[in-house]
């Protein structure tokens, strides 16, 4: 099997006021052609940094201390900026984790997608526009002929993420990096994206690197999996090896912390004690040793080497030697030693839960948005240039009650929340909070009320 990307002895640091952060350390990773490689690990383990290093999109305070990254026969770390510009978008592309920081808010999606084509293809303007419409339709954007002319702020968080995927697929790149591609997507859209990535792999012989915290997504989509911890790959193998026969204690602990594996009859949720290490200072031994239930004295004194086990599986751990394990603790025993959040805490939570009178009462709420101006609507023969984001919605919430609002991306959940707080004016309907009608109140009248209606935004940046 040939490799599309080969990473050799990569070390990446970040300069900070408190010293160097050793984000990637002695990393070796082969990305096989026409395969989907998943990279998993806790936040701060270095997963995204691997992607930004390969694409040369690291922050200005990053320093690539050493290493090589071979792509299509070239060392990416030696390429000039104009050479990288011809590769990005055409030969390799990225689905960014946060669509609001990767999209241009003052340009329509159609303009952004035609600009991508302009850099890499010599096409007529009409062909570029049609290509943009086609790819939006492919990722499940409804009414793409009209929405291609809209702006990021006119889309829900989930729909913005779909457009990010569409933009990454614009040039059918042979190498696609997907950094949490299903963030903010509902389960229906997530299934469509999984199907789309599979199609891309088959139709274009594409190679995909998928970074995700969603272990179910990794298990369903990937051929191989690399597990990262504190800037190192601690285990790598086929998806079957990682999920059915994990060998590194961290991999075992990570899998057992998946909420989908919690037993309903006990309702016990295993956790990994402690936190990720401070990467300003490199430990003498294994970085995971302070949190590991299977650690040996040697683990705190000497960093482990990488060992090659059967069928290509590798592990960086003192419990193993090449081709065999020395003193592995069975998975069931390792799980039993992990702390849990159990029934006692849940019962305590229930005992303090009381519900009072109705605090919020929303009746027949309707919120409308104009999709285009009057002249544009007239030229395109649009009968009604409006869309009903919320239509005749009613909900009642009592004091002390927690109510979940669920639905597919673009179904109006966020719009309803913003309207209740007064950030969006409703077209019609009633919003009563603590007996007071909020609809129609001035900004001055709403200001003291907003102290009692707080909104945690979906996107902390946008």
PDB file of N, CA and C in Angstrom, residues 147-214:
ATOM      1  N   UNK A 147     -29.989  30.356  -2.309  1.00  0.00           N
ATOM      2  CA  UNK A 147     -29.134  30.499  -1.135  1.00  0.00           C
ATOM      3  C   UNK A 147     -27.670  30.709  -1.498  1.00  0.00           C
ATOM      4  N   UNK A 148     -27.291  30.419  -2.739  1.00  0.00           N
ATOM      5  CA  UNK A 148     -25.913  30.644  -3.160  1.00  0.00           C
ATOM      6  C   UNK A 148     -25.555  32.127  -3.105  1.00  0.00           C
ATOM      7  N   UNK A 149     -26.551  33.002  -3.167  1.00  0.00           N
ATOM      8  CA  UNK A 149     -26.310  34.447  -3.133  1.00  0.00           C
ATOM      9  C   UNK A 149     -26.415  35.026  -1.724  1.00  0.00           C
ATOM     10  N   UNK A 150     -26.608  34.182  -0.731  1.00  0.00           N
ATOM     11  CA  UNK A 150     -26.745  34.666   0.639  1.00  0.00           C
ATOM     12  C   UNK A 150     -25.400  34.665   1.362  1.00  0.00           C
ATOM     13  N   UNK A 151     -25.408  35.226   2.567  1.00  0.00           N
ATOM     14  CA  UNK A 151     -24.193  35.449   3.344  1.00  0.00           C
ATOM     15  C   UNK A 151     -24.166  34.528   4.571  1.00  0.00           C
ATOM     16  N   UNK A 152     -22.989  34.322   5.166  1.00  0.00           N
ATOM     17  CA  UNK A 152     -22.892  33.395   6.300  1.00  0.00           C
ATOM     18  C   UNK A 152     -23.863  33.683   7.440  1.00  0.00           C
ATOM     19  N   UNK A 153     -24.122  34.963   7.740  1.00  0.00           N
ATOM     20  CA  UNK A 153     -24.996  35.277   8.877  1.00  0.00           C
ATOM     21  C   UNK A 153     -26.445  34.881   8.618  1.00  0.00           C
ATOM     22  N   UNK A 154     -26.785  34.576   7.363  1.00  0.00           N
ATOM     23  CA  UNK A 154     -28.151  34.186   7.023  1.00  0.00           C
ATOM     24  C   UNK A 154     -28.364  32.675   7.127  1.00  0.00           C
ATOM     25  N   UNK A 155     -27.342  31.953   7.555  1.00  0.00           N
ATOM     26  CA  UNK A 155     -27.420  30.501   7.696  1.00  0.00           C
ATOM     27  C   UNK A 155     -27.318  30.124   9.168  1.00  0.00           C
ATOM     28  N   UNK A 156     -27.940  29.015   9.528  1.00  0.00           N
ATOM     29  CA  UNK A 156     -27.788  28.478  10.879  1.00  0.00           C
ATOM     30  C   UNK A 156     -26.387  27.894  11.035  1.00  0.00           C
ATOM     31  N   UNK A 157     -25.998  27.605  12.282  1.00  0.00           N
ATOM     32  CA  UNK A 157     -24.667  27.051  12.521  1.00  0.00           C
ATOM     33  C   UNK A 157     -24.433  25.753  11.773  1.00  0.00           C
ATOM     34  N   UNK A 158     -25.434  24.874  11.778  1.00  0.00           N
ATOM     35  CA  UNK A 158     -25.295  23.606  11.078  1.00  0.00           C
ATOM     36  C   UNK A 158     -25.187  23.775   9.582  1.00  0.00           C
ATOM     37  N   UNK A 159     -25.961  24.712   9.027  1.00  0.00           N
ATOM     38  CA  UNK A 159     -25.923  24.933   7.586  1.00  0.00           C
ATOM     39  C   UNK A 159     -24.618  25.602   7.160  1.00  0.00           C
ATOM     40  N   UNK A 160     -24.058  26.457   8.023  1.00  0.00           N
ATOM     41  CA  UNK A 160     -22.744  27.030   7.713  1.00  0.00           C
ATOM     42  C   UNK A 160     -21.686  25.936   7.634  1.00  0.00           C
ATOM     43  N   UNK A 161     -21.814  24.934   8.496  1.00  0.00           N
ATOM     44  CA  UNK A 161     -20.857  23.832   8.468  1.00  0.00           C
ATOM     45  C   UNK A 161     -20.999  23.026   7.181  1.00  0.00           C
ATOM     46  N   UNK A 162     -22.216  22.854   6.704  1.00  0.00           N
ATOM     47  CA  UNK A 162     -22.421  22.163   5.429  1.00  0.00           C
ATOM     48  C   UNK A 162     -21.731  22.924   4.297  1.00  0.00           C
ATOM     49  N   UNK A 163     -21.847  24.257   4.325  1.00  0.00           N
ATOM     50  CA  UNK A 163     -21.207  25.061   3.282  1.00  0.00           C
ATOM     51  C   UNK A 163     -19.688  24.940   3.373  1.00  0.00           C
ATOM     52  N   UNK A 164     -19.141  24.849   4.588  1.00  0.00           N
ATOM     53  CA  UNK A 164     -17.695  24.643   4.739  1.00  0.00           C
ATOM     54  C   UNK A 164     -17.254  23.366   4.033  1.00  0.00           C
ATOM     55  N   UNK A 165     -18.049  22.330   4.183  1.00  0.00           N
ATOM     56  CA  UNK A 165     -17.739  21.065   3.516  1.00  0.00           C
ATOM     57  C   UNK A 165     -17.841  21.227   2.008  1.00  0.00           C
ATOM     58  N   UNK A 166     -18.864  21.948   1.552  1.00  0.00           N
ATOM     59  CA  UNK A 166     -19.028  22.189   0.117  1.00  0.00           C
ATOM     60  C   UNK A 166     -17.830  22.935  -0.456  1.00  0.00           C
ATOM     61  N   UNK A 167     -17.343  23.946   0.254  1.00  0.00           N
ATOM     62  CA  UNK A 167     -16.203  24.725  -0.223  1.00  0.00           C
ATOM     63  C   UNK A 167     -14.937  23.878  -0.279  1.00  0.00           C
ATOM     64  N   UNK A 168     -14.777  22.985   0.691  1.00  0.00           N
ATOM     65  CA  UNK A 168     -13.606  22.106   0.688  1.00  0.00           C
ATOM     66  C   UNK A 168     -13.647  21.112  -0.465  1.00  0.00           C
ATOM     67  N   UNK A 169     -14.848  20.720  -0.872  1.00  0.00           N
ATOM     68  CA  UNK A 169     -15.006  19.746  -1.957  1.00  0.00           C
ATOM     69  C   UNK A 169     -15.044  20.400  -3.333  1.00  0.00           C
ATOM     70  N   UNK A 170     -14.963  21.723  -3.383  1.00  0.00           N
ATOM     71  CA  UNK A 170     -15.185  22.465  -4.618  1.00  0.00           C
ATOM     72  C   UNK A 170     -14.309  21.980  -5.763  1.00  0.00           C
ATOM     73  N   UNK A 171     -13.041  21.672  -5.489  1.00  0.00           N
ATOM     74  CA  UNK A 171     -12.106  21.280  -6.542  1.00  0.00           C
ATOM     75  C   UNK A 171     -11.847  19.779  -6.562  1.00  0.00           C
ATOM     76  N   UNK A 172     -12.649  18.996  -5.846  1.00  0.00           N
ATOM     77  CA  UNK A 172     -12.461  17.543  -5.776  1.00  0.00           C
ATOM     78  C   UNK A 172     -11.011  17.181  -5.443  1.00  0.00           C
ATOM     79  N   UNK A 173     -10.490  17.661  -4.312  1.00  0.00           N
ATOM     80  CA  UNK A 173      -9.079  17.423  -3.984  1.00  0.00           C
ATOM     81  C   UNK A 173      -8.813  15.957  -3.657  1.00  0.00           C
ATOM     82  N   UNK A 174      -7.625  15.445  -4.004  1.00  0.00           N
ATOM     83  CA  UNK A 174      -7.289  14.056  -3.661  1.00  0.00           C
ATOM     84  C   UNK A 174      -7.007  13.854  -2.176  1.00  0.00           C
ATOM     85  N   UNK A 175      -6.718  14.948  -1.432  1.00  0.00           N
ATOM     86  CA  UNK A 175      -6.449  14.858   0.001  1.00  0.00           C
ATOM     87  C   UNK A 175      -7.354  15.845   0.732  1.00  0.00           C
ATOM     88  N   UNK A 176      -8.185  15.323   1.612  1.00  0.00           N
ATOM     89  CA  UNK A 176      -9.128  16.160   2.357  1.00  0.00           C
ATOM     90  C   UNK A 176      -8.903  15.992   3.853  1.00  0.00           C
ATOM     91  N   UNK A 177      -8.715  17.113   4.544  1.00  0.00           N
ATOM     92  CA  UNK A 177      -8.638  17.117   6.001  1.00  0.00           C
ATOM     93  C   UNK A 177      -9.983  17.589   6.545  1.00  0.00           C
ATOM     94  N   UNK A 178     -10.543  16.828   7.448  1.00  0.00           N
ATOM     95  CA  UNK A 178     -11.832  17.177   8.045  1.00  0.00           C
ATOM     96  C   UNK A 178     -11.647  17.305   9.551  1.00  0.00           C
ATOM     97  N   UNK A 179     -11.630  18.539  10.041  1.00  0.00           N
ATOM     98  CA  UNK A 179     -11.425  18.816  11.461  1.00  0.00           C
ATOM     99  C   UNK A 179     -12.785  18.981  12.121  1.00  0.00           C
ATOM    100  N   UNK A 180     -13.266  17.934  12.780  1.00  0.00           N
ATOM    101  CA  UNK A 180     -14.599  17.919  13.390  1.00  0.00           C
ATOM    102  C   UNK A 180     -15.671  18.329  12.375  1.00  0.00           C
ATOM    103  N   UNK A 181     -15.815  17.590  11.261  1.00  0.00           N
ATOM    104  CA  UNK A 181     -16.704  18.037  10.180  1.00  0.00           C
ATOM    105  C   UNK A 181     -18.178  18.008  10.515  1.00  0.00           C
ATOM    106  N   UNK A 182     -18.583  17.273  11.546  1.00  0.00           N
ATOM    107  CA  UNK A 182     -20.009  17.197  11.874  1.00  0.00           C
ATOM    108  C   UNK A 182     -20.369  18.044  13.086  1.00  0.00           C
ATOM    109  N   UNK A 183     -19.461  18.955  13.470  1.00  0.00           N
ATOM    110  CA  UNK A 183     -19.773  19.869  14.558  1.00  0.00           C
ATOM    111  C   UNK A 183     -21.008  20.689  14.201  1.00  0.00           C
ATOM    112  N   UNK A 184     -21.947  20.799  15.129  1.00  0.00           N
ATOM    113  CA  UNK A 184     -23.181  21.591  14.985  1.00  0.00           C
ATOM    114  C   UNK A 184     -24.184  20.975  14.024  1.00  0.00           C
ATOM    115  N   UNK A 185     -23.951  19.751  13.573  1.00  0.00           N
ATOM    116  CA  UNK A 185     -24.901  19.105  12.675  1.00  0.00           C
ATOM    117  C   UNK A 185     -25.802  18.151  13.449  1.00  0.00           C
ATOM    118  N   UNK A 186     -27.047  18.061  13.041  1.00  0.00           N
ATOM    119  CA  UNK A 186     -27.955  17.102  13.647  1.00  0.00           C
ATOM    120  C   UNK A 186     -27.637  15.708  13.119  1.00  0.00           C
ATOM    121  N   UNK A 187     -28.235  14.686  13.718  1.00  0.00           N
ATOM    122  CA  UNK A 187     -27.898  13.308  13.368  1.00  0.00           C
ATOM    123  C   UNK A 187     -28.286  12.975  11.933  1.00  0.00           C
ATOM    124  N   UNK A 188     -29.356  13.587  11.429  1.00  0.00           N
ATOM    125  CA  UNK A 188     -29.757  13.339  10.042  1.00  0.00           C
ATOM    126  C   UNK A 188     -28.703  13.853   9.080  1.00  0.00           C
ATOM    127  N   UNK A 189     -28.245  15.100   9.318  1.00  0.00           N
ATOM    128  CA  UNK A 189     -27.231  15.680   8.441  1.00  0.00           C
ATOM    129  C   UNK A 189     -25.891  14.983   8.624  1.00  0.00           C
ATOM    130  N   UNK A 190     -25.594  14.544   9.846  1.00  0.00           N
ATOM    131  CA  UNK A 190     -24.354  13.814  10.087  1.00  0.00           C
ATOM    132  C   UNK A 190     -24.301  12.551   9.242  1.00  0.00           C
ATOM    133  N   UNK A 191     -25.420  11.841   9.154  1.00  0.00           N
ATOM    134  CA  UNK A 191     -25.481  10.631   8.332  1.00  0.00           C
ATOM    135  C   UNK A 191     -25.237  10.963   6.866  1.00  0.00           C
ATOM    136  N   UNK A 192     -25.772  12.104   6.399  1.00  0.00           N
ATOM    137  CA  UNK A 192     -25.558  12.508   5.014  1.00  0.00           C
ATOM    138  C   UNK A 192     -24.091  12.832   4.753  1.00  0.00           C
ATOM    139  N   UNK A 193     -23.443  13.490   5.716  1.00  0.00           N
ATOM    140  CA  UNK A 193     -22.033  13.844   5.549  1.00  0.00           C
ATOM    141  C   UNK A 193     -21.162  12.587   5.533  1.00  0.00           C
ATOM    142  N   UNK A 194     -21.476  11.622   6.393  1.00  0.00           N
ATOM    143  CA  UNK A 194     -20.746  10.353   6.382  1.00  0.00           C
ATOM    144  C   UNK A 194     -20.866   9.692   5.015  1.00  0.00           C
ATOM    145  N   UNK A 195     -22.088   9.665   4.489  1.00  0.00           N
ATOM    146  CA  UNK A 195     -22.320   9.073   3.167  1.00  0.00           C
ATOM    147  C   UNK A 195     -21.558   9.848   2.097  1.00  0.00           C
ATOM    148  N   UNK A 196     -21.534  11.179   2.211  1.00  0.00           N
ATOM    149  CA  UNK A 196     -20.837  12.012   1.237  1.00  0.00           C
ATOM    150  C   UNK A 196     -19.335  11.758   1.254  1.00  0.00           C
ATOM    151  N   UNK A 197     -18.742  11.652   2.436  1.00  0.00           N
ATOM    152  CA  UNK A 197     -17.305  11.397   2.531  1.00  0.00           C
ATOM    153  C   UNK A 197     -16.955  10.027   1.964  1.00  0.00           C
ATOM    154  N   UNK A 198     -17.819   9.053   2.197  1.00  0.00           N
ATOM    155  CA  UNK A 198     -17.591   7.731   1.612  1.00  0.00           C
ATOM    156  C   UNK A 198     -17.619   7.809   0.085  1.00  0.00           C
ATOM    157  N   UNK A 199     -18.591   8.540  -0.456  1.00  0.00           N
ATOM    158  CA  UNK A 199     -18.697   8.694  -1.910  1.00  0.00           C
ATOM    159  C   UNK A 199     -17.449   9.357  -2.478  1.00  0.00           C
ATOM    160  N   UNK A 200     -16.971  10.395  -1.793  1.00  0.00           N
ATOM    161  CA  UNK A 200     -15.783  11.113  -2.248  1.00  0.00           C
ATOM    162  C   UNK A 200     -14.580  10.190  -2.308  1.00  0.00           C
ATOM    163  N   UNK A 201     -14.433   9.371  -1.300  1.00  0.00           N
ATOM    164  CA  UNK A 201     -13.315   8.431  -1.265  1.00  0.00           C
ATOM    165  C   UNK A 201     -13.356   7.485  -2.459  1.00  0.00           C
ATOM    166  N   UNK A 202     -14.558   6.974  -2.786  1.00  0.00           N
ATOM    167  CA  UNK A 202     -14.703   5.993  -3.864  1.00  0.00           C
ATOM    168  C   UNK A 202     -14.609   6.659  -5.228  1.00  0.00           C
ATOM    169  N   UNK A 203     -15.358   7.759  -5.426  1.00  0.00           N
ATOM    170  CA  UNK A 203     -15.451   8.386  -6.738  1.00  0.00           C
ATOM    171  C   UNK A 203     -14.135   9.025  -7.171  1.00  0.00           C
ATOM    172  N   UNK A 204     -13.422   9.639  -6.230  1.00  0.00           N
ATOM    173  CA  UNK A 204     -12.228  10.407  -6.566  1.00  0.00           C
ATOM    174  C   UNK A 204     -10.942   9.743  -6.106  1.00  0.00           C
ATOM    175  N   UNK A 205     -11.033   8.506  -5.584  1.00  0.00           N
ATOM    176  CA  UNK A 205      -9.865   7.860  -4.986  1.00  0.00           C
ATOM    177  C   UNK A 205      -9.217   8.790  -3.958  1.00  0.00           C
ATOM    178  N   UNK A 206     -10.053   9.462  -3.187  1.00  0.00           N
ATOM    179  CA  UNK A 206      -9.571  10.481  -2.258  1.00  0.00           C
ATOM    180  C   UNK A 206      -9.009   9.856  -0.990  1.00  0.00           C
ATOM    181  N   UNK A 207      -8.095  10.579  -0.387  1.00  0.00           N
ATOM    182  CA  UNK A 207      -7.554  10.244   0.927  1.00  0.00           C
ATOM    183  C   UNK A 207      -8.100  11.259   1.920  1.00  0.00           C
ATOM    184  N   UNK A 208      -8.620  10.786   3.036  1.00  0.00           N
ATOM    185  CA  UNK A 208      -9.268  11.670   4.004  1.00  0.00           C
ATOM    186  C   UNK A 208      -8.628  11.486   5.377  1.00  0.00           C
ATOM    187  N   UNK A 209      -8.313  12.596   6.020  1.00  0.00           N
ATOM    188  CA  UNK A 209      -7.850  12.590   7.407  1.00  0.00           C
ATOM    189  C   UNK A 209      -8.953  13.224   8.243  1.00  0.00           C
ATOM    190  N   UNK A 210      -9.520  12.450   9.141  1.00  0.00           N
ATOM    191  CA  UNK A 210     -10.673  12.877   9.926  1.00  0.00           C
ATOM    192  C   UNK A 210     -10.276  13.053  11.388  1.00  0.00           C
ATOM    193  N   UNK A 211     -10.363  14.274  11.880  1.00  0.00           N
ATOM    194  CA  UNK A 211     -10.130  14.572  13.293  1.00  0.00           C
ATOM    195  C   UNK A 211     -11.481  14.707  13.970  1.00  0.00           C
ATOM    196  N   UNK A 212     -11.697  13.975  15.047  1.00  0.00           N
ATOM    197  CA  UNK A 212     -13.005  14.025  15.695  1.00  0.00           C
ATOM    198  C   UNK A 212     -12.929  13.524  17.130  1.00  0.00           C
ATOM    199  N   UNK A 213     -13.827  14.070  17.980  1.00  0.00           N
ATOM    200  CA  UNK A 213     -14.056  13.520  19.310  1.00  0.00           C
ATOM    201  C   UNK A 213     -15.159  12.470  19.273  1.00  0.00           C
ATOM    202  N   UNK A 214     -15.856  12.389  18.153  1.00  0.00           N
ATOM    203  CA  UNK A 214     -16.986  11.471  18.005  1.00  0.00           C
ATOM    204  C   UNK A 214     -16.457  10.084  17.653  1.00  0.00           C
TER     205      UNK A 214
END
